[in-house]
Amino acid sequence: MATPSEPSEPAEITRASAASRFVYLLPVIGAPIGMGAALFASFAIASWHVTHSAIVQVEPQWVAGEPVAARVQVLDGDGQAVPDAQVEVTLRRGEERAPLGTLRDAAAVGTAQGRLTAPAWAPGPAQLELAIAAHDQFREVVDVELVASRALRRGTPTVSGSTKNYADDTESQPEKLRIVLRPLGRLAAGFENVLVARVTDPEGKPHRGPVEVRLLDGEFGPHKASRDAPVVVTRGETDAAGLVRIDGLLATDVVRFEVRALAGEKDMSLEAGAKGPGAEDMAKGAGAKGQGGAEKGGAGKEGAGESGAGKAGAGESGAEKGGAGNEGADKGGAATGAADKGAAETATAGAGNDGAEAPAIAARKFRFVSFAGAVTVDAAPRTAGVGDALTIKARGLRPKRAVFVDVRGPDGAWVDTLEPPVVGPEPPRTWSSAGLSPGLVQVEAYHFTNSPGESSALARVVLGPAPGQGPALSSLIALQRERLAMARVEKEFDAGLEGKYFDALATASLDAEAQQLAEAWLIGTLPVEIYGPPTTLSTRSREDEDMAASRRLWAGRVRWLLLGGGGLFLAVTTLLIVLSHRGAAERLAREMVGQGPGIAAEVRKAQRAVLWRAFGLLLSMAFGLVLTAAVLDKLFWQT
């Protein structure tokens, strides 16, 4: 009979049985709970992602009291622009603060931008604080510097990298004259373009005389031509600067022109070999007679040049009366045909073509390739005074895509951006040059604000010293001279010829119209130098690094939970199993006293078998734990 201080045997057995069940159920219940917690945490960590980032574009150097532009692009986690963002801008230096205003996304394109004015602070470093409000609210800080003045900066020289340029079949310069044809600005397919032809003698002196421009291949303005059917685009006369202008809409990426310097009255007399005092007058008469013959005969099988202009060049009746003779006339006609280089054999059509093939003293064919951008920009006038109002017109081929238009000051600083950006067809906008210094102002336009590079369109304006006072022609020539050594896409660009032409242009007597075209030529044919918006901060890489660091931190914690906690759980479970098994063995031994050694051996054998099965279960759980950790590390924890 049990004493009151000792538990009864049935009660002890009941408690032992309950503890044994708990010990064996602990791995079955506790392991899934721990594994589930680790899996849930791993899925949560894998779902973390960057929710926002910002790209800040602002001039890093500011001059007190002068304008400066700023642009902030807010992006979501997928890198898509977030529209309708607002940015409160404040300049801070220590305890000193200067609110600069608010940048707004007026066009709802995901970019807040505008023009700021630097406060009248002393030179030194400062911080630009940006309080950004989009679908998230966050703050960014950009380091800037206030300076007394900025050093002159130049853009990056940029030429068209299109592979279509590799097949450039532009001809070499003719022998008697030098002919070039250049676009004002960048040639852009799909937009109106202005090209200017220049004719000089071999020493760079402007040549004044009749000029014909033919379209050989492509579509320009109302004209469409092919190699077999060229079209006359225009006939005119070069001015005192040796220039003639051609305007039209370019509808093809590649276009070919031929510029022909036609024979004038003086050229006709020289080609005919006339030496007498009345030779020039007789050549004029022969030219008139030849023209009449061409009008009557039209374009026959032998060609208009042979029936009309050839007759005028040879001057059968006039040359015989002047004493030149048939032999001299034949030589003159042959010289004219050689100078034409076969151009008389090309059929002509289009505006200004009266059916007669005019003789040419020099001709050159050109091939042009449109640049890769899909925007155009124009600024007028090309010359103005400091403080004068300008008109800026930009347009893109895609009517719904915004065109960003930035203005660079004479020192190369980014001083303004049109706000809102241009979307669709818009009338020209008025822009004031107040606050700028005299010099070259560059307007750049592009669709994409992040390193637009070669896709940028540009326009240039040169400011004079005072309102209403434009720059002198000599200052425009100086801009060209500074850039003579720069790379050009133009085939056989001759820097020596350009220098001689500038010398001649500086002393030329130009009327108002010729002066305006010369200014447009000097400004519009400057080599392309692209600045692009200055990106001072791009937070995406920083956000990605911060997110990766957070993932690594929490993945490490889950790894410790799974491996460290799981190992501790298995160790505790093993200890409880051993203790429970030892207690059960002792109780069974007491009950089996007197049953004989054989029965006792069988009981011990059965107990060892149970214990080994428990250890096997724990080992399998440990292996599953390690395998789970490896799988989770492969799928979720590697960041």
XYZ file of C-alpha atoms in Angstrom:
639
model
C 0.000 0.000 0.000
C 1.457 3.343 -1.064
C 2.301 5.955 1.526
C 0.675 9.426 1.329
C 4.038 11.022 0.399
C 4.606 8.793 -2.624
C 2.533 8.937 -5.762
C 0.574 5.899 -6.559
C 1.953 3.697 -9.352
C -1.030 4.183 -11.684
C -0.779 7.982 -11.378
C 2.959 7.919 -12.185
C 2.320 5.738 -15.201
C -0.388 8.112 -16.403
C 1.910 11.141 -16.158
C 4.763 9.325 -17.834
C 2.478 8.234 -20.635
C 1.293 11.813 -21.172
C 4.896 13.137 -21.174
C 5.912 10.448 -23.621
C 3.098 11.381 -25.986
C 4.059 15.075 -25.738
C 7.707 14.283 -26.502
C 6.830 12.271 -29.594
C 4.205 14.745 -30.781
C 6.529 17.741 -30.350
C 8.425 17.152 -33.655
C 5.181 16.498 -35.472
C 3.611 19.777 -34.283
C 6.584 22.091 -33.671
C 8.520 21.368 -36.883
C 5.681 22.361 -39.284
C 5.032 25.522 -37.298
C 8.700 26.564 -37.491
C 8.965 25.652 -41.164
C 5.779 27.567 -41.942
C 7.097 30.675 -40.189
C 10.340 30.492 -42.185
C 8.474 30.013 -45.476
C 6.119 32.894 -44.754
C 9.030 35.197 -43.871
C 10.889 34.127 -47.020
C 7.908 34.894 -49.239
C 7.501 38.262 -47.530
C 11.158 39.132 -48.100
C 10.939 38.089 -51.751
C 7.950 40.386 -52.268
C 9.869 43.469 -51.155
C 10.734 45.813 -54.034
C 11.704 49.406 -54.738
C 8.563 51.555 -54.761
C 10.019 54.795 -56.124
C 13.154 56.461 -57.406
C 14.059 59.878 -58.738
C 16.343 61.347 -61.389
C 17.422 64.902 -60.621
C 18.851 67.106 -63.357
C 20.163 70.497 -62.329
C 23.121 72.738 -63.066
C 25.825 71.960 -60.454
C 27.244 75.510 -60.445
C 25.052 78.524 -59.743
C 25.771 82.229 -60.110
C 23.950 84.516 -57.672
C 20.970 86.237 -59.272
C 21.129 84.268 -62.529
C 18.546 81.754 -63.809
C 19.087 78.033 -63.580
C 16.896 75.144 -64.733
C 15.939 72.023 -62.782
C 14.109 68.819 -63.632
C 12.986 65.935 -61.405
C 11.678 62.710 -62.885
C 9.811 60.443 -60.457
C 9.673 56.721 -61.298
C 7.785 53.830 -59.762
C 9.251 50.436 -58.925
C 8.951 49.270 -62.536
C 10.795 52.307 -63.848
C 7.670 53.968 -65.217
C 7.176 57.707 -64.829
C 4.753 58.820 -62.126
C 2.615 61.739 -63.389
C 1.542 64.852 -61.506
C 4.538 65.007 -59.218
C 5.352 68.215 -57.334
C 8.720 69.179 -55.909
C 9.300 71.884 -53.316
C 12.813 73.270 -53.808
C 14.844 74.854 -51.015
C 18.484 75.901 -50.971
C 20.239 75.374 -47.652
C 23.611 76.349 -46.276
C 23.957 75.582 -42.591
C 21.136 77.375 -40.818
C 20.448 79.590 -43.831
C 17.551 78.593 -46.087
C 16.114 80.077 -49.280
C 12.819 78.715 -50.707
C 13.129 78.658 -54.510
C 9.622 77.611 -55.514
C 7.825 74.530 -56.765
C 8.545 72.358 -59.774
C 5.363 70.953 -61.321
C 4.526 68.293 -63.841
C 2.257 70.561 -65.889
C 2.028 68.184 -68.857
C 1.425 65.058 -66.715
C 4.378 63.236 -68.290
C 6.068 62.204 -65.053
C 8.604 65.041 -65.006
C 8.470 68.130 -62.805
C 10.629 70.946 -64.129
C 11.005 74.702 -64.164
C 13.275 77.715 -63.918
C 14.830 78.786 -60.627
C 16.803 81.876 -59.647
C 19.916 81.547 -57.528
C 19.785 83.611 -54.315
C 22.278 86.404 -53.654
C 24.550 84.284 -51.484
C 28.310 84.397 -51.275
C 30.202 81.772 -53.281
C 30.521 78.409 -51.613
C 28.926 74.960 -51.357
C 25.237 74.528 -50.612
C 22.596 71.826 -50.608
C 19.468 71.693 -52.687
C 16.637 70.072 -50.747
C 13.848 68.489 -52.770
C 10.572 67.563 -51.070
C 8.975 65.238 -53.627
C 5.259 64.438 -53.537
C 4.037 61.738 -55.931
C 2.272 58.492 -55.003
C 4.914 58.421 -52.217
C 6.416 61.349 -50.371
C 10.166 61.436 -49.884
C 13.068 63.864 -49.760
C 16.331 64.088 -51.655
C 19.375 66.312 -51.241
C 21.707 67.444 -54.043
C 25.023 69.216 -53.560
C 25.484 72.405 -55.606
C 28.001 75.220 -55.562
C 27.537 78.961 -55.836
C 30.328 80.566 -57.832
C 31.213 84.094 -58.856
C 31.389 83.042 -62.518
C 31.401 79.837 -64.514
C 34.163 78.761 -66.847
C 33.181 78.401 -70.485
C 32.036 74.864 -71.257
C 31.498 73.264 -74.628
C 29.160 70.459 -75.587
C 30.150 67.035 -76.834
C 30.968 67.028 -80.572
C 28.317 64.855 -82.196
C 28.054 63.548 -85.745
C 25.494 61.191 -87.186
C 26.445 57.591 -86.451
C 24.024 56.118 -88.979
C 25.474 53.290 -91.045
C 23.847 54.937 -94.054
C 26.692 57.454 -93.980
C 29.143 54.717 -94.936
C 27.796 54.709 -98.491
C 28.358 58.450 -98.989
C 28.928 59.032 -102.705
C 29.333 62.806 -102.477
C 31.609 63.915 -105.300
C 34.953 65.616 -104.934
C 35.257 69.319 -105.533
C 35.164 70.410 -109.189
C 38.276 71.928 -110.731
C 37.182 75.472 -111.506
C 35.045 76.300 -108.464
C 34.434 75.054 -104.948
C 30.853 74.074 -104.147
C 29.410 73.055 -100.769
C 25.833 72.368 -99.692
C 25.002 72.295 -95.987
C 21.854 72.198 -93.862
C 21.284 74.931 -91.308
C 21.188 72.903 -88.116
C 20.616 69.142 -88.289
C 18.945 67.588 -91.307
C 15.770 65.893 -90.078
C 13.446 63.703 -92.134
C 9.776 64.508 -91.683
C 10.321 68.225 -91.071
C 10.976 71.441 -92.949
C 14.687 71.907 -93.595
C 16.831 74.751 -94.844
C 19.898 74.073 -96.969
C 22.338 76.672 -98.273
C 24.652 76.201 -101.230
C 27.917 78.127 -101.363
C 30.036 78.681 -104.453
C 33.552 80.103 -104.256
C 36.661 80.117 -106.380
C 39.584 77.843 -105.350
C 40.911 80.641 -103.128
C 37.669 80.961 -101.161
C 36.429 84.160 -102.790
C 32.609 84.163 -103.165
C 31.460 83.448 -106.709
C 28.475 85.435 -107.902
C 26.486 83.908 -110.735
C 23.546 81.698 -111.697
C 23.135 78.437 -109.798
C 20.829 75.483 -110.311
C 20.047 72.936 -107.617
C 18.731 69.548 -108.700
C 17.153 66.790 -106.669
C 18.683 63.508 -107.840
C 17.139 61.031 -105.410
C 14.572 61.244 -102.603
C 11.705 63.581 -101.741
C 12.244 67.228 -100.888
C 9.440 69.770 -100.778
C 6.943 69.074 -103.574
C 9.609 67.277 -105.609
C 10.258 63.573 -105.916
C 13.175 62.306 -107.955
C 15.164 59.224 -108.801
C 18.513 58.663 -110.473
C 16.812 58.319 -113.833
C 14.497 61.305 -113.381
C 16.153 64.227 -111.564
C 14.188 67.385 -110.813
C 15.231 71.026 -110.735
C 14.473 72.336 -107.235
C 15.522 75.910 -107.780
C 17.412 78.248 -110.088
C 18.798 81.458 -108.728
C 21.879 83.568 -108.356
C 24.348 83.499 -105.522
C 24.613 86.703 -103.534
C 27.712 88.679 -102.647
C 28.589 86.014 -100.061
C 28.336 83.258 -102.669
C 25.229 81.781 -101.053
C 21.821 80.593 -102.235
C 19.096 79.135 -99.992
C 16.831 76.085 -100.543
C 13.825 75.303 -98.295
C 11.616 72.230 -98.258
C 10.109 69.312 -96.361
C 12.408 66.297 -96.329
C 10.345 63.114 -96.657
C 13.149 60.519 -96.972
C 16.038 59.537 -94.705
C 18.531 59.752 -97.558
C 18.516 62.467 -100.213
C 20.850 63.430 -103.067
C 21.315 66.852 -104.630
C 23.399 68.308 -107.402
C 24.499 71.934 -107.322
C 25.450 73.344 -110.725
C 27.170 76.676 -111.191
C 25.806 77.826 -114.534
C 27.674 79.760 -117.167
C 26.984 83.485 -117.006
C 27.578 86.032 -119.705
C 31.165 86.548 -118.630
C 31.777 82.820 -118.522
C 30.315 82.408 -122.010
C 32.657 85.007 -123.457
C 35.672 83.397 -121.803
C 34.679 79.898 -122.932
C 34.230 81.105 -126.505
C 37.812 82.319 -126.470
C 36.869 85.925 -127.417
C 39.748 88.365 -127.178
C 38.569 91.420 -129.080
C 37.057 94.462 -127.416
C 33.590 93.532 -128.640
C 33.787 89.872 -127.732
C 31.673 90.195 -124.588
C 28.925 92.048 -126.421
C 28.954 89.454 -129.210
C 28.786 86.678 -126.630
C 25.698 88.317 -125.165
C 24.112 88.336 -128.594
C 25.061 84.736 -129.168
C 23.594 83.812 -125.794
C 20.331 85.509 -126.649
C 20.203 83.794 -130.013
C 20.957 80.431 -128.454
C 18.213 80.956 -125.927
C 15.725 81.691 -128.664
C 16.761 78.566 -130.485
C 16.260 76.543 -127.377
C 12.763 77.893 -126.905
C 11.828 77.028 -130.460
C 13.532 73.671 -130.664
C 12.672 72.330 -127.217
C 14.329 69.136 -125.988
C 15.115 67.024 -129.065
C 16.867 63.731 -129.449
C 20.273 65.343 -129.423
C 19.460 67.271 -126.218
C 18.566 70.882 -125.582
C 22.139 71.755 -124.712
C 23.335 70.694 -128.197
C 20.637 72.596 -130.114
C 20.334 75.768 -128.012
C 22.966 76.308 -125.372
C 25.604 74.572 -127.450
C 24.841 76.880 -130.300
C 25.093 79.822 -127.980
C 28.412 78.522 -126.621
C 29.844 77.976 -130.099
C 28.385 81.167 -131.502
C 28.611 80.184 -135.202
C 27.494 83.517 -136.675
C 28.655 85.801 -133.862
C 32.013 84.109 -133.438
C 32.746 84.220 -137.193
C 31.989 87.969 -137.263
C 34.171 88.513 -134.175
C 37.116 86.728 -135.796
C 37.200 83.761 -133.457
C 36.558 81.261 -136.287
C 34.842 77.885 -136.378
C 37.825 76.156 -134.825
C 37.770 78.425 -131.755
C 34.024 77.946 -131.430
C 34.367 74.189 -131.516
C 37.004 74.308 -128.802
C 34.830 76.575 -126.677
C 31.902 74.211 -126.998
C 34.079 71.262 -126.061
C 35.365 73.105 -123.001
C 31.843 73.871 -121.922
C 30.826 70.248 -122.287
C 33.845 69.081 -120.277
C 33.087 71.504 -117.462
C 29.513 70.251 -117.341
C 30.811 66.719 -116.574
C 27.954 65.099 -118.338
C 25.240 67.069 -116.560
C 23.744 68.049 -119.936
C 22.872 64.427 -120.523
C 20.582 64.370 -117.478
C 16.915 65.006 -118.208
C 15.456 67.929 -116.267
C 11.964 68.719 -115.034
C 10.255 70.794 -112.361
C 10.119 74.403 -111.317
C 12.102 76.835 -113.386
C 12.923 74.388 -116.167
C 11.972 75.841 -119.525
C 13.082 72.794 -121.461
C 16.601 74.089 -122.135
C 19.740 72.561 -120.643
C 21.814 75.453 -119.301
C 25.592 74.950 -119.565
C 27.435 74.534 -116.268
C 30.965 75.630 -115.528
C 31.110 73.417 -112.405
C 28.866 70.875 -110.719
C 28.974 68.681 -107.636
C 26.675 65.957 -106.311
C 25.895 65.557 -102.599
C 24.385 62.826 -100.440
C 22.743 63.614 -97.082
C 21.434 61.367 -94.285
C 18.891 62.476 -91.691
C 20.014 62.355 -88.058
C 18.427 59.824 -85.717
C 16.118 62.172 -83.794
C 12.378 62.528 -84.244
C 12.162 66.164 -83.161
C 12.977 69.569 -84.563
C 13.463 72.977 -82.983
C 13.874 76.468 -84.357
C 14.742 79.750 -82.675
C 14.211 83.163 -84.254
C 15.796 85.522 -84.905
C 19.226 83.955 -85.227
C 20.862 87.142 -83.970
C 19.483 89.419 -81.261
C 20.520 91.663 -78.428
C 20.846 90.714 -74.784
C 17.387 90.945 -73.208
C 15.512 90.693 -76.505
C 12.573 88.314 -76.832
C 13.028 85.213 -78.979
C 10.525 82.756 -80.398
C 11.177 79.048 -79.980
C 9.224 76.439 -81.886
C 9.624 72.707 -81.316
C 7.757 69.747 -82.731
C 8.007 65.968 -82.678
C 6.913 63.325 -85.140
C 4.835 61.666 -82.401
C 2.119 64.185 -81.543
C 1.366 62.739 -78.094
C 4.959 62.440 -76.886
C 6.385 65.408 -75.013
C 9.295 67.340 -76.482
C 11.619 68.765 -73.828
C 13.297 72.019 -74.811
C 16.338 73.248 -72.857
C 18.274 76.495 -73.217
C 22.029 76.755 -72.720
C 23.614 80.101 -71.950
C 26.762 81.516 -73.576
C 28.921 79.876 -70.889
C 27.320 76.471 -71.535
C 25.196 76.455 -68.369
C 21.661 75.055 -68.373
C 19.681 78.218 -67.699
C 16.091 77.384 -68.647
C 13.646 74.784 -69.894
C 10.308 75.403 -71.546
C 7.545 74.613 -69.087
C 5.387 72.800 -69.808
C 7.175 70.710 -72.440
C 5.825 70.856 -75.961
C 3.114 68.274 -76.671
C 1.645 68.113 -80.157
C 1.558 70.985 -82.637
C 1.897 74.275 -80.802
C 2.479 77.854 -81.924
C 5.933 79.296 -81.233
C 6.587 80.315 -77.644
C 8.143 83.609 -76.649
C 11.285 83.379 -74.546
C 13.222 86.241 -72.966
C 17.003 86.331 -73.008
C 17.083 88.691 -70.013
C 19.812 87.894 -67.509
C 22.163 86.335 -70.058
C 25.487 87.652 -71.290
C 26.415 88.194 -74.960
C 27.439 85.116 -76.904
C 26.156 81.855 -78.372
C 22.888 80.526 -76.922
C 21.962 76.946 -77.792
C 18.462 75.473 -77.707
C 18.234 71.674 -77.520
C 15.113 69.542 -77.982
C 14.563 65.821 -77.438
C 11.974 63.246 -76.410
C 14.074 61.437 -73.809
C 15.686 63.416 -70.992
C 18.152 60.733 -69.895
C 21.240 61.150 -72.098
C 19.498 62.022 -75.382
C 22.858 62.388 -77.149
C 22.667 62.007 -80.905
C 18.867 62.184 -80.954
C 18.908 65.859 -79.902
C 17.825 68.599 -82.270
C 19.345 72.019 -81.804
C 19.004 75.669 -82.776
C 21.400 78.526 -82.080
C 21.094 82.238 -81.435
C 23.948 84.702 -80.979
C 23.268 87.611 -78.620
C 24.786 91.025 -79.094
C 26.041 93.404 -76.406
C 22.799 95.328 -75.712
C 19.014 95.124 -76.279
C 18.210 95.668 -79.929
C 21.886 95.424 -80.893
C 22.867 92.209 -82.624
C 26.392 90.805 -82.854
C 28.873 91.906 -85.474
C 29.559 89.620 -88.408
C 33.153 89.331 -87.240
C 32.012 87.673 -83.983
C 30.099 85.034 -85.958
C 33.154 84.398 -88.112
C 35.204 84.030 -84.924
C 32.804 81.310 -83.690
C 33.408 79.396 -86.910
C 37.173 79.814 -86.733
C 37.240 78.418 -83.181
C 35.685 75.190 -84.455
C 37.536 74.637 -87.725
C 39.456 71.658 -86.341
C 36.352 69.785 -85.153
C 35.208 66.553 -86.783
C 32.485 66.816 -89.422
C 30.298 64.297 -91.156
C 30.770 66.334 -94.332
C 32.887 64.537 -96.890
C 36.124 66.295 -97.884
C 35.622 69.180 -95.476
C 38.445 71.621 -96.235
C 39.394 73.729 -93.213
C 41.871 75.705 -95.317
C 39.194 76.697 -97.829
C 36.882 77.678 -94.967
C 39.522 79.961 -93.506
C 40.065 81.683 -96.846
C 36.318 82.108 -97.274
C 36.037 83.728 -93.843
C 38.807 86.143 -94.805
C 36.930 87.102 -97.968
C 33.562 87.304 -96.181
C 34.960 89.662 -93.559
C 35.726 92.252 -96.243
C 32.733 91.624 -98.533
C 30.136 94.327 -99.130
C 26.761 92.749 -98.322
C 23.280 94.168 -98.679
C 20.679 93.511 -95.975
C 19.393 90.277 -97.529
C 22.866 88.902 -98.145
C 23.908 89.892 -94.613
C 20.977 87.981 -93.124
C 21.723 84.846 -95.142
C 25.416 85.058 -94.292
C 24.569 85.264 -90.585
C 22.235 82.277 -90.896
C 24.982 80.364 -92.700
C 27.644 81.150 -90.097
C 25.390 80.204 -87.175
C 23.506 77.305 -88.737
C 26.579 75.481 -90.059
C 28.519 75.475 -86.792
C 29.543 71.875 -85.973
C 27.071 70.007 -83.796
C 27.935 70.050 -80.083
C 25.345 68.516 -77.748
C 25.251 69.281 -74.030
C 22.292 67.248 -72.816
C 20.712 67.775 -69.392
C 23.203 67.404 -66.485
C 22.147 64.484 -64.303
C 23.348 65.187 -60.765
C 21.455 62.452 -58.933
C 19.890 59.136 -59.909
C 18.559 57.264 -56.902
C 17.602 53.956 -58.507
C 20.959 52.299 -57.946
C 20.998 53.530 -54.363
C 17.434 52.289 -53.798
C 18.347 48.905 -55.269
C 21.388 48.664 -53.012
C 19.357 49.605 -49.933
C 16.680 47.076 -50.818
C 19.296 44.365 -51.389
C 20.869 45.186 -48.015
C 17.481 44.910 -46.277
C 16.801 41.610 -47.981
C 20.201 40.253 -46.951
C 19.631 41.366 -43.362
C 16.238 39.720 -43.022
C 17.252 36.668 -45.024
C 20.091 36.191 -42.544
C 17.632 36.430 -39.685
C 15.346 33.841 -41.261
C 18.373 31.626 -41.900
C 19.288 31.808 -38.235
C 15.656 31.132 -37.290
C 15.499 28.080 -39.519
C 18.938 26.583 -38.928
C 19.736 27.863 -35.452
C 16.223 27.582 -34.089
C 15.641 24.278 -35.869
C 18.885 22.844 -34.531
C 18.002 23.945 -30.992
C 14.546 22.483 -31.404
C 15.996 19.124 -32.484
C 18.495 19.134 -29.625
C 15.764 19.794 -27.051
C 13.537 17.159 -28.631
C 16.381 14.625 -28.543
C 17.035 15.344 -24.869
C 13.359 14.990 -24.014
C 13.141 11.687 -25.887
C 16.192 10.303 -24.068
C 14.872 11.382 -20.669
C 11.389 10.068 -21.384
C 12.759 6.788 -22.641
C 15.022 6.381 -19.613
C 12.096 6.967 -17.210
C 9.932 4.480 -19.090
C 12.740 1.913 -18.982
C 13.156 2.247 -15.230
C 9.443 1.797 -14.611
C 9.312 -1.212 -16.853
C 12.332 -2.740 -15.104
C 10.646 -2.421 -11.749
C 7.517 -4.093 -13.060
C 9.502 -6.940 -14.634
C 11.412 -7.867 -11.477
C 11.250 -11.685 -10.988
C 10.277 -12.422 -14.589
C 13.632 -13.970 -15.443
C 16.712 -12.797 -17.376
C 15.278 -13.729 -20.809
C 12.289 -11.451 -20.488
C 14.485 -8.591 -19.267
C 16.798 -8.933 -22.301
C 13.865 -8.838 -24.699
C 12.549 -5.691 -23.035
C 15.931 -3.933 -23.315
C 16.194 -4.927 -26.968
C 12.758 -3.510 -27.677
C 13.648 -0.307 -25.853
C 16.852 0.139 -27.901
C 14.874 -0.382 -31.117
C 12.414 2.347 -30.122
C 15.290 4.664 -29.239
C 17.027 4.114 -32.609
C 13.782 4.787 -34.443
C 13.463 8.080 -32.565
C 17.038 9.035 -33.490
C 16.319 8.142 -37.117
C 13.299 10.434 -37.069
C 15.409 13.252 -35.661
C 18.142 12.722 -38.273
C 15.599 12.812 -41.092
C 14.193 16.019 -39.659
C 17.681 17.514 -39.492
C 18.312 16.562 -43.131
C 14.961 18.087 -44.133
C 15.884 21.253 -42.271
C 19.168 21.628 -44.138
C 17.520 20.831 -47.464
C 14.780 23.409 -46.803
C 17.379 26.042 -45.975
C 19.219 25.306 -49.219
C 16.028 25.580 -51.283
C 14.958 28.809 -49.608
C 18.415 30.252 -50.095
C 18.282 29.392 -53.787
C 14.779 30.758 -54.322
C 14.457 33.672 -51.917
C 17.549 34.551 -49.917
C 20.062 35.208 -52.669
C 19.948 38.984 -53.148
